[in-house]
Amino acid sequence: MKQLYILFAMCVFSANAFAGGENFTAGARAASMGDASITLSDVFSTTTNQAGLGFMNEIAFGIYSDRKFISAKTNNFNAAVAVPFSPKIGTFGLSVNYYGYSLYNETKVGLAYARKFGEKFSMGIQFDYMRFFIFENGQKNIFTLEAGFQYRPWKVLTFGAHIYNPIPYKMDKVFNERLPTIVKLGLGYEPSPKVLLAIEYQQNIYHKPQFKGGIEYRPIKYLNLRAGVQTTPFSVSFGLGTAVKGFRLDAGTSYHPVLGFTPQLSLMYGFVPKKKNIEKPTQP
């Protein structure tokens, strides 16, 4: 029976045959907080809100994996890199995502760019290539884009907005299937250095509105505890993470009352490149 539910879930996530493109996000930190992620800033902003890349000051690499409802047919993998240059140039990012299995899968490659305007505002944009494969039906290749902004009027408060696929792309003329447009609005607030609260509203034009909320708490220096909830469909999530010497390891899981658990795991590494000292020629 559970396999039937999982098959149904794949149809929901993929929205009937070629009408997939639900824009899966990456990062166990965000997933543990109910996926309330558009105000966060790390290498996985390449999948959540590209504007977050503009606030980064270190080169970062990240890998992520989840298995939706613990089914081998719903594997999701992501690898991302972000490289910030000077404030005038901005940050470039690259992400690759794979979802599915041999008979049905989606591949997404995104090239992102973000830049700060002043100290409080950042904008980002990403160009996406997407490949959808269905056994016996072949494949479909699509190009689209996504963009967003983050605004930090104070260090403890962040507003975020993001849009994915602004123009609904018709994927199949016979069945009138379209790649969805998804709009997100969110807020992040840090009432103390140890606590982060995040809320988010998401509207997929083909689904009901979705609300997300999450909390992150750091009781000690090397430990972060997280929990979250989202609606439509309803699920709860929780997880933890640690960061040591440039590495950050995050793990979590979300739970759907009918379909069960979805475990998540991500690993990131970031570093600030050392500036080379240029010696001035000695005066004769």
PDB file of C-alpha atoms in Angstrom:
ATOM      1  CA  MET A   1       0.000   0.000   0.000  1.00  0.00           C
ATOM      2  CA  LYS A   2       2.793   2.407   0.863  1.00  0.00           C
ATOM      3  CA  GLN A   3       4.322   1.855  -2.577  1.00  0.00           C
ATOM      4  CA  LEU A   4       1.064   3.063  -4.116  1.00  0.00           C
ATOM      5  CA  TYR A   5       1.186   6.193  -1.961  1.00  0.00           C
ATOM      6  CA  ILE A   6       4.792   6.786  -2.995  1.00  0.00           C
ATOM      7  CA  LEU A   7       3.883   6.363  -6.654  1.00  0.00           C
ATOM      8  CA  PHE A   8       1.100   8.885  -6.150  1.00  0.00           C
ATOM      9  CA  ALA A   9       3.545  11.248  -4.431  1.00  0.00           C
ATOM     10  CA  MET A  10       5.916  11.052  -7.383  1.00  0.00           C
ATOM     11  CA  CYS A  11       3.065  12.068  -9.622  1.00  0.00           C
ATOM     12  CA  VAL A  12       2.309  14.985  -7.341  1.00  0.00           C
ATOM     13  CA  PHE A  13       5.953  16.094  -7.182  1.00  0.00           C
ATOM     14  CA  SER A  14       6.339  15.634 -10.922  1.00  0.00           C
ATOM     15  CA  ALA A  15       2.897  16.968 -11.760  1.00  0.00           C
ATOM     16  CA  ASN A  16       1.934  14.433 -14.411  1.00  0.00           C
ATOM     17  CA  ALA A  17       4.459  13.119 -16.902  1.00  0.00           C
ATOM     18  CA  PHE A  18       6.624  15.902 -18.346  1.00  0.00           C
ATOM     19  CA  ALA A  19       5.055  18.605 -16.189  1.00  0.00           C
ATOM     20  CA  GLY A  20       7.712  18.297 -13.511  1.00  0.00           C
ATOM     21  CA  GLY A  21      10.094  21.050 -12.561  1.00  0.00           C
ATOM     22  CA  GLU A  22       8.925  21.573  -8.989  1.00  0.00           C
ATOM     23  CA  ASN A  23      12.276  23.276  -8.273  1.00  0.00           C
ATOM     24  CA  PHE A  24      13.611  21.033  -5.516  1.00  0.00           C
ATOM     25  CA  THR A  25      15.699  22.888  -2.941  1.00  0.00           C
ATOM     26  CA  ALA A  26      18.895  21.616  -1.313  1.00  0.00           C
ATOM     27  CA  GLY A  27      20.503  21.782   2.120  1.00  0.00           C
ATOM     28  CA  ALA A  28      19.608  19.788   5.223  1.00  0.00           C
ATOM     29  CA  ARG A  29      19.659  22.981   7.292  1.00  0.00           C
ATOM     30  CA  ALA A  30      16.776  24.499   5.341  1.00  0.00           C
ATOM     31  CA  ALA A  31      14.941  21.170   5.079  1.00  0.00           C
ATOM     32  CA  SER A  32      15.045  20.781   8.879  1.00  0.00           C
ATOM     33  CA  MET A  33      13.422  24.208   9.240  1.00  0.00           C
ATOM     34  CA  GLY A  34      10.347  23.363   7.183  1.00  0.00           C
ATOM     35  CA  ASP A  35      12.149  24.515   4.024  1.00  0.00           C
ATOM     36  CA  ALA A  36      11.699  28.154   5.092  1.00  0.00           C
ATOM     37  CA  SER A  37      14.862  29.025   3.225  1.00  0.00           C
ATOM     38  CA  ILE A  38      14.716  32.175   1.078  1.00  0.00           C
ATOM     39  CA  THR A  39      16.266  34.399   3.768  1.00  0.00           C
ATOM     40  CA  LEU A  40      19.269  32.098   4.330  1.00  0.00           C
ATOM     41  CA  SER A  41      22.685  32.728   2.811  1.00  0.00           C
ATOM     42  CA  ASP A  42      25.003  29.838   1.923  1.00  0.00           C
ATOM     43  CA  VAL A  43      26.117  27.807  -1.079  1.00  0.00           C
ATOM     44  CA  PHE A  44      22.664  26.194  -1.364  1.00  0.00           C
ATOM     45  CA  SER A  45      21.184  29.617  -2.093  1.00  0.00           C
ATOM     46  CA  THR A  46      21.738  28.436  -5.672  1.00  0.00           C
ATOM     47  CA  THR A  47      18.549  26.389  -5.137  1.00  0.00           C
ATOM     48  CA  THR A  48      16.586  28.529  -2.660  1.00  0.00           C
ATOM     49  CA  ASN A  49      17.177  32.227  -3.336  1.00  0.00           C
ATOM     50  CA  GLN A  50      20.151  33.277  -5.436  1.00  0.00           C
ATOM     51  CA  ALA A  51      20.233  36.683  -3.711  1.00  0.00           C
ATOM     52  CA  GLY A  52      21.708  34.944  -0.665  1.00  0.00           C
ATOM     53  CA  LEU A  53      24.923  34.417  -2.632  1.00  0.00           C
ATOM     54  CA  GLY A  54      25.482  38.173  -2.620  1.00  0.00           C
ATOM     55  CA  PHE A  55      26.058  38.201   1.146  1.00  0.00           C
ATOM     56  CA  MET A  56      28.712  35.465   1.015  1.00  0.00           C
ATOM     57  CA  ASN A  57      32.380  36.325   1.576  1.00  0.00           C
ATOM     58  CA  GLU A  58      33.948  32.883   1.162  1.00  0.00           C
ATOM     59  CA  ILE A  59      34.333  30.317  -1.595  1.00  0.00           C
ATOM     60  CA  ALA A  60      32.062  27.407  -0.741  1.00  0.00           C
ATOM     61  CA  PHE A  61      31.281  23.894  -1.960  1.00  0.00           C
ATOM     62  CA  GLY A  62      28.292  21.792  -0.945  1.00  0.00           C
ATOM     63  CA  ILE A  63      26.753  18.373  -1.547  1.00  0.00           C
ATOM     64  CA  TYR A  64      23.274  17.299  -0.504  1.00  0.00           C
ATOM     65  CA  SER A  65      21.074  14.222  -0.696  1.00  0.00           C
ATOM     66  CA  ASP A  66      17.615  13.216   0.413  1.00  0.00           C
ATOM     67  CA  ARG A  67      15.412  10.186  -0.178  1.00  0.00           C
ATOM     68  CA  LYS A  68      11.777  11.183  -0.213  1.00  0.00           C
ATOM     69  CA  PHE A  69       9.696   8.779   1.867  1.00  0.00           C
ATOM     70  CA  ILE A  70      12.695   6.406   1.964  1.00  0.00           C
ATOM     71  CA  SER A  71      12.018   5.162  -1.556  1.00  0.00           C
ATOM     72  CA  ALA A  72      14.788   4.335  -4.020  1.00  0.00           C
ATOM     73  CA  LYS A  73      12.616   5.865  -6.755  1.00  0.00           C
ATOM     74  CA  THR A  74      12.661   9.333  -5.189  1.00  0.00           C
ATOM     75  CA  ASN A  75      16.367   9.950  -4.677  1.00  0.00           C
ATOM     76  CA  ASN A  76      17.445  13.577  -4.849  1.00  0.00           C
ATOM     77  CA  PHE A  77      21.093  14.701  -5.178  1.00  0.00           C
ATOM     78  CA  ASN A  78      22.624  18.164  -5.430  1.00  0.00           C
ATOM     79  CA  ALA A  79      26.118  19.605  -5.763  1.00  0.00           C
ATOM     80  CA  ALA A  80      26.812  23.336  -5.649  1.00  0.00           C
ATOM     81  CA  VAL A  81      29.663  25.828  -5.642  1.00  0.00           C
ATOM     82  CA  ALA A  82      29.739  29.572  -4.980  1.00  0.00           C
ATOM     83  CA  VAL A  83      32.647  31.920  -5.714  1.00  0.00           C
ATOM     84  CA  PRO A  84      32.458  35.528  -4.487  1.00  0.00           C
ATOM     85  CA  PHE A  85      34.690  38.142  -6.071  1.00  0.00           C
ATOM     86  CA  SER A  86      34.911  41.793  -5.066  1.00  0.00           C
ATOM     87  CA  PRO A  87      31.743  43.652  -3.955  1.00  0.00           C
ATOM     88  CA  LYS A  88      31.694  45.450  -7.313  1.00  0.00           C
ATOM     89  CA  ILE A  89      31.804  42.182  -9.270  1.00  0.00           C
ATOM     90  CA  GLY A  90      29.531  39.975  -7.157  1.00  0.00           C
ATOM     91  CA  THR A  91      29.232  36.213  -6.640  1.00  0.00           C
ATOM     92  CA  PHE A  92      28.899  33.423  -9.197  1.00  0.00           C
ATOM     93  CA  GLY A  93      27.328  30.066  -8.414  1.00  0.00           C
ATOM     94  CA  LEU A  94      26.763  26.716 -10.082  1.00  0.00           C
ATOM     95  CA  SER A  95      24.429  23.908  -9.023  1.00  0.00           C
ATOM     96  CA  VAL A  96      23.563  20.491 -10.445  1.00  0.00           C
ATOM     97  CA  ASN A  97      20.515  18.545  -9.244  1.00  0.00           C
ATOM     98  CA  TYR A  98      19.269  15.035 -10.042  1.00  0.00           C
ATOM     99  CA  TYR A  99      15.939  13.608  -8.934  1.00  0.00           C
ATOM    100  CA  GLY A 100      14.321  10.245  -9.691  1.00  0.00           C
ATOM    101  CA  TYR A 101      15.502   6.868 -10.923  1.00  0.00           C
ATOM    102  CA  SER A 102      16.157   5.042 -14.192  1.00  0.00           C
ATOM    103  CA  LEU A 103      12.579   5.117 -15.529  1.00  0.00           C
ATOM    104  CA  TYR A 104      11.806   8.712 -14.575  1.00  0.00           C
ATOM    105  CA  ASN A 105      14.268  11.431 -13.671  1.00  0.00           C
ATOM    106  CA  GLU A 106      14.847  15.173 -13.740  1.00  0.00           C
ATOM    107  CA  THR A 107      18.203  16.904 -14.123  1.00  0.00           C
ATOM    108  CA  LYS A 108      18.699  20.606 -13.491  1.00  0.00           C
ATOM    109  CA  VAL A 109      21.827  22.698 -14.051  1.00  0.00           C
ATOM    110  CA  GLY A 110      21.774  26.293 -12.842  1.00  0.00           C
ATOM    111  CA  LEU A 111      24.253  29.125 -13.382  1.00  0.00           C
ATOM    112  CA  ALA A 112      23.726  31.917 -10.838  1.00  0.00           C
ATOM    113  CA  TYR A 113      24.932  35.459 -10.311  1.00  0.00           C
ATOM    114  CA  ALA A 114      24.293  37.740  -7.324  1.00  0.00           C
ATOM    115  CA  ARG A 115      25.492  41.146  -6.228  1.00  0.00           C
ATOM    116  CA  LYS A 116      25.088  43.391  -3.212  1.00  0.00           C
ATOM    117  CA  PHE A 117      23.962  46.974  -3.624  1.00  0.00           C
ATOM    118  CA  GLY A 118      25.236  48.650  -0.494  1.00  0.00           C
ATOM    119  CA  GLU A 119      25.416  46.665   2.727  1.00  0.00           C
ATOM    120  CA  LYS A 120      21.731  45.835   3.109  1.00  0.00           C
ATOM    121  CA  PHE A 121      20.381  44.740  -0.283  1.00  0.00           C
ATOM    122  CA  SER A 122      21.257  41.885  -2.626  1.00  0.00           C
ATOM    123  CA  MET A 123      19.764  40.661  -5.898  1.00  0.00           C
ATOM    124  CA  GLY A 124      20.375  37.382  -7.693  1.00  0.00           C
ATOM    125  CA  ILE A 125      19.424  35.646 -10.912  1.00  0.00           C
ATOM    126  CA  GLN A 126      19.932  32.120 -12.225  1.00  0.00           C
ATOM    127  CA  PHE A 127      19.628  30.601 -15.684  1.00  0.00           C
ATOM    128  CA  ASP A 128      18.465  26.981 -15.636  1.00  0.00           C
ATOM    129  CA  TYR A 129      18.760  24.065 -18.025  1.00  0.00           C
ATOM    130  CA  MET A 130      16.341  21.245 -17.236  1.00  0.00           C
ATOM    131  CA  ARG A 131      16.100  17.748 -18.675  1.00  0.00           C
ATOM    132  CA  PHE A 132      13.093  15.489 -18.048  1.00  0.00           C
ATOM    133  CA  PHE A 133      13.309  11.814 -18.943  1.00  0.00           C
ATOM    134  CA  ILE A 134      10.469   9.293 -19.025  1.00  0.00           C
ATOM    135  CA  PHE A 135      11.069   5.711 -20.089  1.00  0.00           C
ATOM    136  CA  GLU A 136       9.434   4.987 -23.474  1.00  0.00           C
ATOM    137  CA  ASN A 137       8.471   8.667 -23.867  1.00  0.00           C
ATOM    138  CA  GLY A 138      11.972  10.036 -24.286  1.00  0.00           C
ATOM    139  CA  GLN A 139      13.250  13.307 -22.914  1.00  0.00           C
ATOM    140  CA  LYS A 140      12.359  16.984 -22.863  1.00  0.00           C
ATOM    141  CA  ASN A 141      14.889  19.839 -22.615  1.00  0.00           C
ATOM    142  CA  ILE A 142      13.877  23.225 -21.218  1.00  0.00           C
ATOM    143  CA  PHE A 143      15.547  26.533 -20.412  1.00  0.00           C
ATOM    144  CA  THR A 144      14.151  28.908 -17.809  1.00  0.00           C
ATOM    145  CA  LEU A 145      15.288  31.351 -15.133  1.00  0.00           C
ATOM    146  CA  GLU A 146      14.678  32.360 -11.536  1.00  0.00           C
ATOM    147  CA  ALA A 147      15.496  35.470  -9.527  1.00  0.00           C
ATOM    148  CA  GLY A 148      15.182  36.955  -6.066  1.00  0.00           C
ATOM    149  CA  PHE A 149      16.267  39.579  -3.582  1.00  0.00           C
ATOM    150  CA  GLN A 150      17.164  39.856   0.101  1.00  0.00           C
ATOM    151  CA  TYR A 151      16.929  43.010   2.171  1.00  0.00           C
ATOM    152  CA  ARG A 152      18.500  43.400   5.619  1.00  0.00           C
ATOM    153  CA  PRO A 153      17.395  46.684   7.207  1.00  0.00           C
ATOM    154  CA  TRP A 154      19.058  45.483  10.422  1.00  0.00           C
ATOM    155  CA  LYS A 155      21.509  42.661  11.090  1.00  0.00           C
ATOM    156  CA  VAL A 156      18.830  40.661  12.910  1.00  0.00           C
ATOM    157  CA  LEU A 157      16.113  40.977  10.240  1.00  0.00           C
ATOM    158  CA  THR A 158      16.019  39.740   6.638  1.00  0.00           C
ATOM    159  CA  PHE A 159      13.254  40.015   4.058  1.00  0.00           C
ATOM    160  CA  GLY A 160      13.356  37.768   1.005  1.00  0.00           C
ATOM    161  CA  ALA A 161      11.445  37.212  -2.226  1.00  0.00           C
ATOM    162  CA  HIS A 162      11.988  34.772  -5.071  1.00  0.00           C
ATOM    163  CA  ILE A 163      10.305  33.795  -8.333  1.00  0.00           C
ATOM    164  CA  TYR A 164      10.940  30.629 -10.319  1.00  0.00           C
ATOM    165  CA  ASN A 165      10.018  30.394 -14.013  1.00  0.00           C
ATOM    166  CA  PRO A 166       8.264  33.797 -14.351  1.00  0.00           C
ATOM    167  CA  ILE A 167       6.597  32.821 -17.637  1.00  0.00           C
ATOM    168  CA  PRO A 168       4.747  29.441 -17.497  1.00  0.00           C
ATOM    169  CA  TYR A 169       6.410  27.333 -20.169  1.00  0.00           C
ATOM    170  CA  LYS A 170       4.202  24.972 -22.169  1.00  0.00           C
ATOM    171  CA  MET A 171       5.942  21.599 -22.014  1.00  0.00           C
ATOM    172  CA  ASP A 172       3.396  19.585 -23.961  1.00  0.00           C
ATOM    173  CA  LYS A 173       1.027  21.121 -26.522  1.00  0.00           C
ATOM    174  CA  VAL A 174      -1.254  18.082 -26.659  1.00  0.00           C
ATOM    175  CA  PHE A 175      -2.035  17.909 -22.922  1.00  0.00           C
ATOM    176  CA  ASN A 176      -1.385  21.630 -22.251  1.00  0.00           C
ATOM    177  CA  GLU A 177       1.181  20.793 -19.546  1.00  0.00           C
ATOM    178  CA  ARG A 178       3.254  23.702 -18.276  1.00  0.00           C
ATOM    179  CA  LEU A 179       6.317  24.242 -16.124  1.00  0.00           C
ATOM    180  CA  PRO A 180       4.945  25.948 -12.990  1.00  0.00           C
ATOM    181  CA  THR A 181       5.602  29.478 -11.843  1.00  0.00           C
ATOM    182  CA  ILE A 182       6.470  29.571  -8.117  1.00  0.00           C
ATOM    183  CA  VAL A 183       6.577  32.747  -6.013  1.00  0.00           C
ATOM    184  CA  LYS A 184       7.984  32.887  -2.464  1.00  0.00           C
ATOM    185  CA  LEU A 185       8.005  35.597   0.205  1.00  0.00           C
ATOM    186  CA  GLY A 186       9.799  35.195   3.518  1.00  0.00           C
ATOM    187  CA  LEU A 187      11.163  36.760   6.683  1.00  0.00           C
ATOM    188  CA  GLY A 188      14.054  35.766   8.942  1.00  0.00           C
ATOM    189  CA  TYR A 189      14.520  37.165  12.452  1.00  0.00           C
ATOM    190  CA  GLU A 190      17.257  36.606  15.045  1.00  0.00           C
ATOM    191  CA  PRO A 191      15.921  37.597  18.489  1.00  0.00           C
ATOM    192  CA  SER A 192      19.299  36.576  19.939  1.00  0.00           C
ATOM    193  CA  PRO A 193      22.674  35.375  18.590  1.00  0.00           C
ATOM    194  CA  LYS A 194      21.603  31.810  19.411  1.00  0.00           C
ATOM    195  CA  VAL A 195      18.129  31.800  17.820  1.00  0.00           C
ATOM    196  CA  LEU A 196      16.887  32.165  14.235  1.00  0.00           C
ATOM    197  CA  LEU A 197      13.197  32.235  13.292  1.00  0.00           C
ATOM    198  CA  ALA A 198      12.045  31.920   9.676  1.00  0.00           C
ATOM    199  CA  ILE A 199       8.637  32.058   8.012  1.00  0.00           C
ATOM    200  CA  GLU A 200       7.745  31.743   4.349  1.00  0.00           C
ATOM    201  CA  TYR A 201       4.773  31.896   1.989  1.00  0.00           C
ATOM    202  CA  GLN A 202       4.883  29.952  -1.279  1.00  0.00           C
ATOM    203  CA  GLN A 203       2.480  30.084  -4.199  1.00  0.00           C
ATOM    204  CA  ASN A 204       2.701  27.576  -7.031  1.00  0.00           C
ATOM    205  CA  ILE A 205       0.192  28.783  -9.624  1.00  0.00           C
ATOM    206  CA  TYR A 206      -1.099  25.215 -10.028  1.00  0.00           C
ATOM    207  CA  HIS A 207      -1.451  24.424  -6.302  1.00  0.00           C
ATOM    208  CA  LYS A 208      -2.877  25.887  -3.118  1.00  0.00           C
ATOM    209  CA  PRO A 209      -0.729  28.349  -1.117  1.00  0.00           C
ATOM    210  CA  GLN A 210       1.856  26.807   1.181  1.00  0.00           C
ATOM    211  CA  PHE A 211       3.084  28.201   4.505  1.00  0.00           C
ATOM    212  CA  LYS A 212       6.403  27.263   6.100  1.00  0.00           C
ATOM    213  CA  GLY A 213       8.040  28.027   9.415  1.00  0.00           C
ATOM    214  CA  GLY A 214      11.214  27.000  11.179  1.00  0.00           C
ATOM    215  CA  ILE A 215      13.504  27.653  14.123  1.00  0.00           C
ATOM    216  CA  GLU A 216      17.229  27.164  14.676  1.00  0.00           C
ATOM    217  CA  TYR A 217      18.732  27.163  18.173  1.00  0.00           C
ATOM    218  CA  ARG A 218      22.418  26.957  19.103  1.00  0.00           C
ATOM    219  CA  PRO A 219      22.729  25.781  22.741  1.00  0.00           C
ATOM    220  CA  ILE A 220      26.520  25.427  22.503  1.00  0.00           C
ATOM    221  CA  LYS A 221      29.181  26.614  20.075  1.00  0.00           C
ATOM    222  CA  TYR A 222      29.382  23.530  17.860  1.00  0.00           C
ATOM    223  CA  LEU A 223      25.740  22.407  17.852  1.00  0.00           C
ATOM    224  CA  ASN A 224      22.633  23.721  16.081  1.00  0.00           C
ATOM    225  CA  LEU A 225      19.174  22.243  16.707  1.00  0.00           C
ATOM    226  CA  ARG A 226      16.365  22.820  14.198  1.00  0.00           C
ATOM    227  CA  ALA A 227      12.655  22.182  13.735  1.00  0.00           C
ATOM    228  CA  GLY A 228      10.016  23.239  11.244  1.00  0.00           C
ATOM    229  CA  VAL A 229       6.564  22.739   9.791  1.00  0.00           C
ATOM    230  CA  GLN A 230       4.850  23.304   6.460  1.00  0.00           C
ATOM    231  CA  THR A 231       1.338  23.032   5.070  1.00  0.00           C
ATOM    232  CA  THR A 232      -0.238  21.731   1.842  1.00  0.00           C
ATOM    233  CA  PRO A 233       0.818  18.994   2.218  1.00  0.00           C
ATOM    234  CA  PHE A 234       1.336  19.027   5.980  1.00  0.00           C
ATOM    235  CA  SER A 235       4.695  17.819   7.275  1.00  0.00           C
ATOM    236  CA  VAL A 236       6.987  18.404  10.239  1.00  0.00           C
ATOM    237  CA  SER A 237      10.779  18.389  10.244  1.00  0.00           C
ATOM    238  CA  PHE A 238      13.703  18.435  12.631  1.00  0.00           C
ATOM    239  CA  GLY A 239      17.467  18.120  12.508  1.00  0.00           C
ATOM    240  CA  LEU A 240      20.853  19.236  13.775  1.00  0.00           C
ATOM    241  CA  GLY A 241      24.160  20.501  12.496  1.00  0.00           C
ATOM    242  CA  THR A 242      27.725  21.292  13.440  1.00  0.00           C
ATOM    243  CA  ALA A 243      30.494  23.436  11.966  1.00  0.00           C
ATOM    244  CA  VAL A 244      34.240  22.989  12.522  1.00  0.00           C
ATOM    245  CA  LYS A 245      37.183  24.579  10.678  1.00  0.00           C
ATOM    246  CA  GLY A 246      35.301  25.547   7.539  1.00  0.00           C
ATOM    247  CA  PHE A 247      33.246  22.351   7.349  1.00  0.00           C
ATOM    248  CA  ARG A 248      29.533  22.245   8.125  1.00  0.00           C
ATOM    249  CA  LEU A 249      27.631  18.975   8.445  1.00  0.00           C
ATOM    250  CA  ASP A 250      23.833  19.032   8.655  1.00  0.00           C
ATOM    251  CA  ALA A 251      21.371  16.170   9.014  1.00  0.00           C
ATOM    252  CA  GLY A 252      17.623  16.091   9.356  1.00  0.00           C
ATOM    253  CA  THR A 253      14.366  14.461   8.428  1.00  0.00           C
ATOM    254  CA  SER A 254      10.831  15.475   7.592  1.00  0.00           C
ATOM    255  CA  TYR A 255       7.717  13.448   8.300  1.00  0.00           C
ATOM    256  CA  HIS A 256       4.492  13.169   6.308  1.00  0.00           C
ATOM    257  CA  PRO A 257       1.593  11.525   8.223  1.00  0.00           C
ATOM    258  CA  VAL A 258       0.777   9.180   5.318  1.00  0.00           C
ATOM    259  CA  LEU A 259       3.964   8.790   3.277  1.00  0.00           C
ATOM    260  CA  GLY A 260       6.451   8.675   6.133  1.00  0.00           C
ATOM    261  CA  PHE A 261       9.977  10.004   6.599  1.00  0.00           C
ATOM    262  CA  THR A 262      12.353  11.822   4.242  1.00  0.00           C
ATOM    263  CA  PRO A 263      15.954  11.829   5.566  1.00  0.00           C
ATOM    264  CA  GLN A 264      18.334  14.611   4.474  1.00  0.00           C
ATOM    265  CA  LEU A 265      22.090  15.055   4.702  1.00  0.00           C
ATOM    266  CA  SER A 266      24.405  17.820   3.496  1.00  0.00           C
ATOM    267  CA  LEU A 267      28.069  18.738   3.793  1.00  0.00           C
ATOM    268  CA  MET A 268      29.608  22.124   3.031  1.00  0.00           C
ATOM    269  CA  TYR A 269      33.116  23.510   3.032  1.00  0.00           C
ATOM    270  CA  GLY A 270      34.022  27.178   2.793  1.00  0.00           C
ATOM    271  CA  PHE A 271      37.203  29.217   2.943  1.00  0.00           C
ATOM    272  CA  VAL A 272      38.370  32.758   2.371  1.00  0.00           C
ATOM    273  CA  PRO A 273      41.290  32.774  -0.093  1.00  0.00           C
ATOM    274  CA  LYS A 274      44.447  34.378   1.214  1.00  0.00           C
ATOM    275  CA  LYS A 275      45.477  37.587  -0.467  1.00  0.00           C
ATOM    276  CA  LYS A 276      48.923  37.539  -1.959  1.00  0.00           C
ATOM    277  CA  ASN A 277      51.288  40.153  -0.655  1.00  0.00           C
ATOM    278  CA  ILE A 278      52.930  42.003  -3.514  1.00  0.00           C
ATOM    279  CA  GLU A 279      56.349  43.243  -2.503  1.00  0.00           C
ATOM    280  CA  LYS A 280      57.219  46.740  -3.594  1.00  0.00           C
ATOM    281  CA  PRO A 281      60.546  47.131  -5.379  1.00  0.00           C
ATOM    282  CA  THR A 282      63.255  48.536  -3.168  1.00  0.00           C
ATOM    283  CA  GLN A 283      64.510  51.991  -3.939  1.00  0.00           C
ATOM    284  CA  PRO A 284      68.079  52.130  -5.254  1.00  0.00           C
TER     285      PRO A 284
END
